[in-house]
PDB file of C-alpha atoms in Angstrom:
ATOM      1  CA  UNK T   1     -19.372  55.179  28.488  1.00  0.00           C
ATOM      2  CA  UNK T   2     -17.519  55.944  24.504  1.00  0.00           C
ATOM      3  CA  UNK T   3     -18.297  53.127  22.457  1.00  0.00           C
ATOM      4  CA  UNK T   4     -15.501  51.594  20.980  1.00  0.00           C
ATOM      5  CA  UNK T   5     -14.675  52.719  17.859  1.00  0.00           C
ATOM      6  CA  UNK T   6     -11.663  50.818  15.634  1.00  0.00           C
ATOM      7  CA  UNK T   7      -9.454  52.069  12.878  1.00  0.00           C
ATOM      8  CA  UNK T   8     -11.591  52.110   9.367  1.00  0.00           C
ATOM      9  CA  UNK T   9      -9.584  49.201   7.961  1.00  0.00           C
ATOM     10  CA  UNK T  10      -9.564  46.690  10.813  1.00  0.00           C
ATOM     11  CA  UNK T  11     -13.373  45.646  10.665  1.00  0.00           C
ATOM     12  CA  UNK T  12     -12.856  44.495   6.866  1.00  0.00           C
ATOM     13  CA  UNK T  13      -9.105  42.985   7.579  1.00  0.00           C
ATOM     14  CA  UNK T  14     -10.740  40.810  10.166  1.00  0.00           C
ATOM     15  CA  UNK T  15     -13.569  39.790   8.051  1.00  0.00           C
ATOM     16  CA  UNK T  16     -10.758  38.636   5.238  1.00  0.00           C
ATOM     17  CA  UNK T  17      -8.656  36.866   7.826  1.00  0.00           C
ATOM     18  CA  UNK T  18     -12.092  34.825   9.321  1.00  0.00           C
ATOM     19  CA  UNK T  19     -12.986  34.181   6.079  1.00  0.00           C
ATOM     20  CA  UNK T  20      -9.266  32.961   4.742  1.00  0.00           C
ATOM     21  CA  UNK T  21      -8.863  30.838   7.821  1.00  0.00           C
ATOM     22  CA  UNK T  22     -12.354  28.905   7.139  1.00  0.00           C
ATOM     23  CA  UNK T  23     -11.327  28.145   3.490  1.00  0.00           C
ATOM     24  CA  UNK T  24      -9.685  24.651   3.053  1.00  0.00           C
ATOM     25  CA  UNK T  25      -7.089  24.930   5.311  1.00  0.00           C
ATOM     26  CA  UNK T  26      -5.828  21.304   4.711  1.00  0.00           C
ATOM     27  CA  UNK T  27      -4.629  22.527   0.900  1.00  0.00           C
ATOM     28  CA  UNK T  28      -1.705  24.183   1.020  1.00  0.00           C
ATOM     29  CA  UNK T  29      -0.772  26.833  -1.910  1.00  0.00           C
ATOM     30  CA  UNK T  30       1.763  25.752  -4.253  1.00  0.00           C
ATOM     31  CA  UNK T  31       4.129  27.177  -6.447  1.00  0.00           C
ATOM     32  CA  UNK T  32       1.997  26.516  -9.434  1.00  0.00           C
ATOM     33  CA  UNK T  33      -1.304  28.251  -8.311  1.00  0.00           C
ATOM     34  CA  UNK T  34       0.900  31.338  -7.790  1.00  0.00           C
ATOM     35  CA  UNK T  35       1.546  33.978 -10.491  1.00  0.00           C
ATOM     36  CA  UNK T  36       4.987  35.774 -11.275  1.00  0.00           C
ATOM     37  CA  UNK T  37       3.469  39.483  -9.199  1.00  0.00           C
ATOM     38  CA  UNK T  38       2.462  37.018  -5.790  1.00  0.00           C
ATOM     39  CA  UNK T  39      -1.112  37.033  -6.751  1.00  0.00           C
ATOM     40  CA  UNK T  40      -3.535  33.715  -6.639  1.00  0.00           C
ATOM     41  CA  UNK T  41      -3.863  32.598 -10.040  1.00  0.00           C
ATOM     42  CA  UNK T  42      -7.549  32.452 -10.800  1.00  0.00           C
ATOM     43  CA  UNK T  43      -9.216  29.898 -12.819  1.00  0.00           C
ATOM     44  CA  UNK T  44      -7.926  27.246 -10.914  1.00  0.00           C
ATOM     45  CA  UNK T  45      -9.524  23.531 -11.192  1.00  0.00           C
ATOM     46  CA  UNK T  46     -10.921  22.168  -8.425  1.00  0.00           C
ATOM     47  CA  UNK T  47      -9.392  18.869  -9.084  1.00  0.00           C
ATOM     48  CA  UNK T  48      -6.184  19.902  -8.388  1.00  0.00           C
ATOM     49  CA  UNK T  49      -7.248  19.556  -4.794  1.00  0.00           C
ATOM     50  CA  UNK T  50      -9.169  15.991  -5.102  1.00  0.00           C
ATOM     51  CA  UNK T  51      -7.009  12.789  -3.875  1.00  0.00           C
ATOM     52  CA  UNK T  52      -6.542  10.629  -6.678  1.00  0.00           C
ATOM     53  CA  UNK T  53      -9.310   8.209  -7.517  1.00  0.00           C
ATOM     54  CA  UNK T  54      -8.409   4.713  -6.363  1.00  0.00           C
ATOM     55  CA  UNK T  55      -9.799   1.773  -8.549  1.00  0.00           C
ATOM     56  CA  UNK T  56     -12.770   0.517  -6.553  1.00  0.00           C
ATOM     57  CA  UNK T  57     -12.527  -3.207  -5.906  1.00  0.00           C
ATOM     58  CA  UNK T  58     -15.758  -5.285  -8.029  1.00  0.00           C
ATOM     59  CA  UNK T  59     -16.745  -8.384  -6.188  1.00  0.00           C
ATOM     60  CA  UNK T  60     -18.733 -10.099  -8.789  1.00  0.00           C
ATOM     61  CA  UNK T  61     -19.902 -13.495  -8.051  1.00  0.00           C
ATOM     62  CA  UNK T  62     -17.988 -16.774  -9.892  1.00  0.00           C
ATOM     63  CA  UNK T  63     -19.487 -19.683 -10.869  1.00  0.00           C
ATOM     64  CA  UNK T  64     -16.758 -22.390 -10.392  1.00  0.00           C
ATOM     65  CA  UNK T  65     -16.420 -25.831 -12.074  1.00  0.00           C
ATOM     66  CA  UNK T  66     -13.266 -27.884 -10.413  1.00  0.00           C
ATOM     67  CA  UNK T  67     -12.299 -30.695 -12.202  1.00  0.00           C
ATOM     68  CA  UNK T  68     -10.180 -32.503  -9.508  1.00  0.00           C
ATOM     69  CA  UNK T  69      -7.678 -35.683  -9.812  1.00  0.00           C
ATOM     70  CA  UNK T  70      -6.097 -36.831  -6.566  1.00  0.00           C
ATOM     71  CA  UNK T  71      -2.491 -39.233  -7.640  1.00  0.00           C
ATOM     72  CA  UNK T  72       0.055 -40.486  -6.260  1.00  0.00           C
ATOM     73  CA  UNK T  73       1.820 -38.521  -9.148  1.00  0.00           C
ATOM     74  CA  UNK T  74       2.822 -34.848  -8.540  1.00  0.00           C
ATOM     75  CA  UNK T  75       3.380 -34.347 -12.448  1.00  0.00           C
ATOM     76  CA  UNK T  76       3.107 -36.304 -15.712  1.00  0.00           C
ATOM     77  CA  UNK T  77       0.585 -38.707 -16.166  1.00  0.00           C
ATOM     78  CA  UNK T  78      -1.582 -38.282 -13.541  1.00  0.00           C
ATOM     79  CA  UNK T  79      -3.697 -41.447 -12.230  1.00  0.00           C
ATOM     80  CA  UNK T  80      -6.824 -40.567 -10.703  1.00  0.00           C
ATOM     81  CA  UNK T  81      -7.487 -42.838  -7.613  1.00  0.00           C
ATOM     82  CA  UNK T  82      -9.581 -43.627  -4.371  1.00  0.00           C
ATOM     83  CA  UNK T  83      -7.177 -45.758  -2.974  1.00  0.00           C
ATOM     84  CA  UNK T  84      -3.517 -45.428  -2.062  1.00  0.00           C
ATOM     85  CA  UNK T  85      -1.841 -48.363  -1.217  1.00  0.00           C
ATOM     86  CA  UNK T  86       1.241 -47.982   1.575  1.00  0.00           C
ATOM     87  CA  UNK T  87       3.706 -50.621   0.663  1.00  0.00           C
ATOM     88  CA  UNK T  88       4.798 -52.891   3.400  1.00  0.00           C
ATOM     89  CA  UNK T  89       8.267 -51.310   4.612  1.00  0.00           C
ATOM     90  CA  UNK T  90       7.668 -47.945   2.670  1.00  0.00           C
ATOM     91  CA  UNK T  91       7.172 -44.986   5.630  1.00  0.00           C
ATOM     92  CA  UNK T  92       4.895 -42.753   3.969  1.00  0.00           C
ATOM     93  CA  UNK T  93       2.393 -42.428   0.628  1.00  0.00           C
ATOM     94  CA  UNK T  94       1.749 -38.927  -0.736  1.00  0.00           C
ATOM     95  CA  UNK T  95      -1.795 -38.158  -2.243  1.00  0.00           C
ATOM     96  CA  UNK T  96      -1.687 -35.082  -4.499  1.00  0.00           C
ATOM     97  CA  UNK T  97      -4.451 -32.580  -5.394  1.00  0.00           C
ATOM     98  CA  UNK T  98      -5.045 -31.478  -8.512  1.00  0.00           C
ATOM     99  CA  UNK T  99      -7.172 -29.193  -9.413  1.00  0.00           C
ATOM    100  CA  UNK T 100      -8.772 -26.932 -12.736  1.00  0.00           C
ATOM    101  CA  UNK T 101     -11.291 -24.466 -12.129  1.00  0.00           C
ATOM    102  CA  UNK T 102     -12.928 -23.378 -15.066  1.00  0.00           C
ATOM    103  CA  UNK T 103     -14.491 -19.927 -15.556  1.00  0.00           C
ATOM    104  CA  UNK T 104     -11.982 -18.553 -12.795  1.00  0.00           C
ATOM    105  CA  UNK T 105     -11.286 -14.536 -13.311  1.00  0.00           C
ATOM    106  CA  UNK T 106      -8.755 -14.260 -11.283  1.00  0.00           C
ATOM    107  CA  UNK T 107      -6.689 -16.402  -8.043  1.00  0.00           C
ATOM    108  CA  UNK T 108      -8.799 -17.069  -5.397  1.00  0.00           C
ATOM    109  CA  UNK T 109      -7.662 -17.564  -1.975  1.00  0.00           C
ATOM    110  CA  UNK T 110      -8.859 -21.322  -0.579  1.00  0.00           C
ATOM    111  CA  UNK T 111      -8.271 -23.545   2.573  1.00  0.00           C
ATOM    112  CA  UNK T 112      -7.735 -27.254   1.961  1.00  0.00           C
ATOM    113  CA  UNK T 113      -8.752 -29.720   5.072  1.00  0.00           C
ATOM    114  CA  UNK T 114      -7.662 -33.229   5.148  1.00  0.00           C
ATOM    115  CA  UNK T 115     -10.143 -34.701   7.150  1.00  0.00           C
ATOM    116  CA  UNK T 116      -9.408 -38.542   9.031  1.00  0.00           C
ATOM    117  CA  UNK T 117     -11.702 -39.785  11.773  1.00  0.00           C
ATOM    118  CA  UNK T 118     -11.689 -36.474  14.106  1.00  0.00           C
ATOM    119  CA  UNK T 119      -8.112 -35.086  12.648  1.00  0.00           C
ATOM    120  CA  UNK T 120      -8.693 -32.493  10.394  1.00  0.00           C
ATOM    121  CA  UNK T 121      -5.466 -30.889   8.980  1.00  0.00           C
ATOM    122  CA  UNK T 122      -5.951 -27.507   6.553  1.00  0.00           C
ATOM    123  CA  UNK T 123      -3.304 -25.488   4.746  1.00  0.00           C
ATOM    124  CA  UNK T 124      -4.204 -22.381   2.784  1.00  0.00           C
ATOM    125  CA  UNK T 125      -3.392 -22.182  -0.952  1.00  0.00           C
ATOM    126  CA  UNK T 126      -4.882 -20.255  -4.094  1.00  0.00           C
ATOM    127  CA  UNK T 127      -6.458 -21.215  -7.147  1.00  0.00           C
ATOM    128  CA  UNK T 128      -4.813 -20.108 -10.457  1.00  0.00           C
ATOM    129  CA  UNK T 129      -6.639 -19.226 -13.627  1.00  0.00           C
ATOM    130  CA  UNK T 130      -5.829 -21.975 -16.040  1.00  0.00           C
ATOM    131  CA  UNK T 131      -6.896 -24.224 -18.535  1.00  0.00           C
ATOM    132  CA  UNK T 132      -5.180 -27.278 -17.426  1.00  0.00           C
ATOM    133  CA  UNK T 133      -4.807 -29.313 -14.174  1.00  0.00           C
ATOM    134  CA  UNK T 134      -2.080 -27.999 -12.163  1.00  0.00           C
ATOM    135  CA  UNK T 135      -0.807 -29.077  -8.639  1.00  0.00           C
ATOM    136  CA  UNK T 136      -3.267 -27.347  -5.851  1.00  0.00           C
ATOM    137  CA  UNK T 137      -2.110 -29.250  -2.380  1.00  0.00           C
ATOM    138  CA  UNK T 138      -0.463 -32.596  -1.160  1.00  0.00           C
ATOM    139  CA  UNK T 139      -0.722 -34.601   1.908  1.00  0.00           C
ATOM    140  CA  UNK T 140       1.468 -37.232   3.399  1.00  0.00           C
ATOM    141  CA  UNK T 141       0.112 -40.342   5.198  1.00  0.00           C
ATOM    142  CA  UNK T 142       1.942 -42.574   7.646  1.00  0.00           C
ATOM    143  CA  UNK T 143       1.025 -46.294   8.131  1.00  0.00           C
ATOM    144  CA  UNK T 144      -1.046 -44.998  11.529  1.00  0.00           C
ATOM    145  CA  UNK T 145      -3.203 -43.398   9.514  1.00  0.00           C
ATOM    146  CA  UNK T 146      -4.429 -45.704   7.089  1.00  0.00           C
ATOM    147  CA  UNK T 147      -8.845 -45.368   6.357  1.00  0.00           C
ATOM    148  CA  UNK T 148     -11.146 -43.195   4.904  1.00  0.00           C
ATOM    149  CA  UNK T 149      -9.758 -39.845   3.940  1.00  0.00           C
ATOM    150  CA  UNK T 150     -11.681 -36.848   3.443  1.00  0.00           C
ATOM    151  CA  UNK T 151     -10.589 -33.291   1.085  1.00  0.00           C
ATOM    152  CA  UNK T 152     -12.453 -30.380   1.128  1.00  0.00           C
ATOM    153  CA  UNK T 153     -11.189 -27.158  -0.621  1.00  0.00           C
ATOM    154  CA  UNK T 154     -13.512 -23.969   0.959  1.00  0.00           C
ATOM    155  CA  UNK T 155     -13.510 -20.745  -0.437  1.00  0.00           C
ATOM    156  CA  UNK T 156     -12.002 -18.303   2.054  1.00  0.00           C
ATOM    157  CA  UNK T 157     -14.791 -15.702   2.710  1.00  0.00           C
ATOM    158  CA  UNK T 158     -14.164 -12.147   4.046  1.00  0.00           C
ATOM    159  CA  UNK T 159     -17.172 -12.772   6.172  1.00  0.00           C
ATOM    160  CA  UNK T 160     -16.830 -15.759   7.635  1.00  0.00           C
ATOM    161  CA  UNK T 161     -18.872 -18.207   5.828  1.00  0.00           C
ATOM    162  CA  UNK T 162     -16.588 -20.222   3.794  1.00  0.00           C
ATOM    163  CA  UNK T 163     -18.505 -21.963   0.935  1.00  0.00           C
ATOM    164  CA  UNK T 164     -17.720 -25.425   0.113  1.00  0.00           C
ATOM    165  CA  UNK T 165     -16.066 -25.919  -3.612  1.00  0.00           C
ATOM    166  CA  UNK T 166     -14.704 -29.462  -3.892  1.00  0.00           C
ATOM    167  CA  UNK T 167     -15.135 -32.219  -1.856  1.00  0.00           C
ATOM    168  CA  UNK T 168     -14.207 -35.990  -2.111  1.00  0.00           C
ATOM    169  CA  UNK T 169     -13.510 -39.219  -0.365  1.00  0.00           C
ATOM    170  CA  UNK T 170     -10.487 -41.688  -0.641  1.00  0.00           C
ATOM    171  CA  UNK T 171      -9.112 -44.799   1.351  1.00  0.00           C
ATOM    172  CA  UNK T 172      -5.706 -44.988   2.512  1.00  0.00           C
ATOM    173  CA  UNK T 173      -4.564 -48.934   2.699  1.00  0.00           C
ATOM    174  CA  UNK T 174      -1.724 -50.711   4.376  1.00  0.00           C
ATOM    175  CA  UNK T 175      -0.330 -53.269   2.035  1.00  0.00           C
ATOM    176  CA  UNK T 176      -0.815 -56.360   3.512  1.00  0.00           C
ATOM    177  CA  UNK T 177       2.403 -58.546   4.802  1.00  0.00           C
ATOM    178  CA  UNK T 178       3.536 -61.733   2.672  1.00  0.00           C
TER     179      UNK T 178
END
């Protein structure tokens, strides 16, 4: 049996087309890596074929001091209380939250829970970088739910474990009748 012989130039053609289709076939040529003749410009950076560098996210650890003040004022003087009285005839009281935390970086997600007997209500908010007290979360109370109170603002954790920043007690009171 002959052995099979090929044309002189297909051995090395083949060679240059395995070796061209294992390069980095996922980097298309572009205009600018071609010179005016057709031919490859050589030289060429490899960066021009890195994706751009993304800014790596820090998590760096925060020490947080709240200063808190819960009012029945949503702005101006504020009057920090543990008591809200619900006047006789009056549907509703309002408690606002107000919050500082010092040494904060940057907003930080947080979940509020207003806690009453077994009823816990939570809303999601932020806290702000700033050097004053500034409005962080409300709650409204109806004359059926007059007691002890509980708020709690948690950090909201990526993995699960949501520490405990702020916590306090307050008493919600029904104005006795004349």
């Amino acid at each position: 049996m002959p052995a099979l012989s090929l044309p002189p130039l297909v051995a090395p053609l083949a060679l240059a087309f395995g070796l061209a289709c294992s390069a980095c076939a996922d980097a298309p040529i572009t205009p600018a890596q071609i010179q005016a003749d057709g031919s490859l410009r050589s030289g060429l950076q490899q960066s021009e074929f890195q994706a751009p560098e993304r800014p790596t996210a820090r998590q760096t650890a925060q020490t947080l001091q709240l200063t808190a003040v819960i009012a029945p004022q949503a702005e101006g003087a504020l009057e920090d209380t543990h008591r809200f009285v619900l006047p006789s005839g009056q549907p509703e009281a309002v408690a606002f939250l107000h919050l500082r935390a010092d040494r904060l970086q940057e907003p930080r997600a947080v979940r509020f829970t207003w806690i009453h007997g077994d009823a816990r209500e939570e809303t999601m908010g932020f806290l702000m970088p700033s050097d004053t007290l500034a409005l962080a979360a409300s709650h409204t109370f109806g004359p059926d739910q007059a007691g002890e109170w509980t708020v709690q603002v948690h950090a909201v954790s990526p993995f699960g474990t949501d520490p405990l920043l702020f916590e306090r007690t307050f008493e919600v009171a029904l104005e006795p009748v004349p």
